[in-house]
């Protein structure tokens, strides 16, 4: 009951005229971000983060999370109408969404996608409402060793459970740790790896790095690919909306399975992309019409959208409760909170109750706003897709440069942004994941501080990381996740090995 009363107080914070205006603005900006394949949720939030510097933290985070909700909704528009995923997690939506559009059922497909997105996101917010305070209270028992164990668990799970090449994940993480170490050592006060460059005394600014790695690199890739948008026009008729909504109860179990899969992969570092494919696969496996998936089945649109948005929202749970982002967008939001002077983690629920519960309340409201805004503006944003990207790219690049310059009013940061844009471009061309690097950049110095503080307290004795049941359990789980993939692959090879008959 305490959570409910705190949530009601949060609605009082969120339901002010200026915060509601920021919700609408954020959702509209987010839909643009989701519709344009050259951007995306993490990129859009990173590029637009400097706009919030002069705002109070509550309004700023409401604006940024609303951009995120809009991007989550907007990715489905391009997937259904143009067979081009506006977001990586919209790939599975194209399998049945685009065939439905070709059959003249674009309105039905889009309504199903937006409704599924809303249901998945609300499931994730409900989880945050009731679970985040419990996780935060539990985490108040943590000391330096326990916090390092949690960070170590996060890094190991990215390596062990990530779908990308393990060596490439390790390289990406290592680069993030290297970048996080540049500047003044927070414990000893020594300068590290500045090479006489005064601008690097405070290290690489998180915002400059992510604008370059995500925003600039995506622009370069999209220009290289020379995308041309040709697709179906769409106008969503209210009758189609209500008729589609009447069908939704028939897919109750699909919603449940996809929500559970999305929540699990959102809290763990599986991510929205993996969740969308898992949701689609589960639906195809259990549906009576599974053999017809890929030919325009509405269930094939509902499942991936529900799972992806449940994962995207659930990823904010570890960010708020533990200060550990569950996705690239959560990592960008984590950096934003730090810029505003807030420290994500268990103490946030104690010291900044109004902020936390105002944010959680805005998640409910933002998704409601997003659902109705996106239903009303599909024709407008579909027409944006027909503008040549070569005309839009310079505008986006200019916004990126302004955002990088705004951080410290330094032209040096613009050059850094371009350098990291080139690095991000190379990473994507070579198929190196960016999310682990962002994670290590955000958490690297905190993990190092926790590790060193734990060793200082134990006089250098490494047994401090097995000192009690909590930290020992976290470390054991971390190593289990790290070794999960090679051990499971080895077991699979042994099971597939042909049995040699005796005497041969």
PDB file of C-alpha atoms in Angstrom, residues 168 213 216-226 420-434:
ATOM      1  CA  UNK A 168      34.219  -8.470 -29.709  1.00  0.00           C
ATOM      2  CA  UNK A 213      29.314   6.807 -31.233  1.00  0.00           C
ATOM      3  CA  UNK A 216      27.277  10.585 -36.016  1.00  0.00           C
ATOM      4  CA  UNK A 217      28.094   6.948 -36.813  1.00  0.00           C
ATOM      5  CA  UNK A 218      24.459   6.174 -37.674  1.00  0.00           C
ATOM      6  CA  UNK A 219      24.332   9.172 -40.024  1.00  0.00           C
ATOM      7  CA  UNK A 220      27.470   7.949 -41.812  1.00  0.00           C
ATOM      8  CA  UNK A 221      26.089   4.427 -42.164  1.00  0.00           C
ATOM      9  CA  UNK A 222      22.695   5.585 -43.400  1.00  0.00           C
ATOM     10  CA  UNK A 223      24.242   7.916 -45.993  1.00  0.00           C
ATOM     11  CA  UNK A 224      26.505   5.105 -47.153  1.00  0.00           C
ATOM     12  CA  UNK A 225      23.554   2.750 -47.595  1.00  0.00           C
ATOM     13  CA  UNK A 226      21.655   5.403 -49.591  1.00  0.00           C
ATOM     14  CA  UNK A 420      34.111   8.966 -31.749  1.00  0.00           C
ATOM     15  CA  UNK A 421      31.688   9.076 -34.669  1.00  0.00           C
ATOM     16  CA  UNK A 422      34.402   7.566 -36.847  1.00  0.00           C
ATOM     17  CA  UNK A 423      35.145   4.977 -34.137  1.00  0.00           C
ATOM     18  CA  UNK A 424      31.444   4.103 -33.886  1.00  0.00           C
ATOM     19  CA  UNK A 425      31.230   3.799 -37.679  1.00  0.00           C
ATOM     20  CA  UNK A 426      34.202   1.408 -37.674  1.00  0.00           C
ATOM     21  CA  UNK A 427      32.664  -0.584 -34.812  1.00  0.00           C
ATOM     22  CA  UNK A 428      29.395  -1.018 -36.693  1.00  0.00           C
ATOM     23  CA  UNK A 429      31.090  -1.907 -39.973  1.00  0.00           C
ATOM     24  CA  UNK A 430      33.167  -4.534 -38.158  1.00  0.00           C
ATOM     25  CA  UNK A 431      30.104  -5.730 -36.202  1.00  0.00           C
ATOM     26  CA  UNK A 432      31.401  -4.732 -32.764  1.00  0.00           C
ATOM     27  CA  UNK A 433      28.608  -4.032 -30.225  1.00  0.00           C
ATOM     28  CA  UNK A 434      28.418  -0.495 -28.820  1.00  0.00           C
TER      29      UNK A 434
END
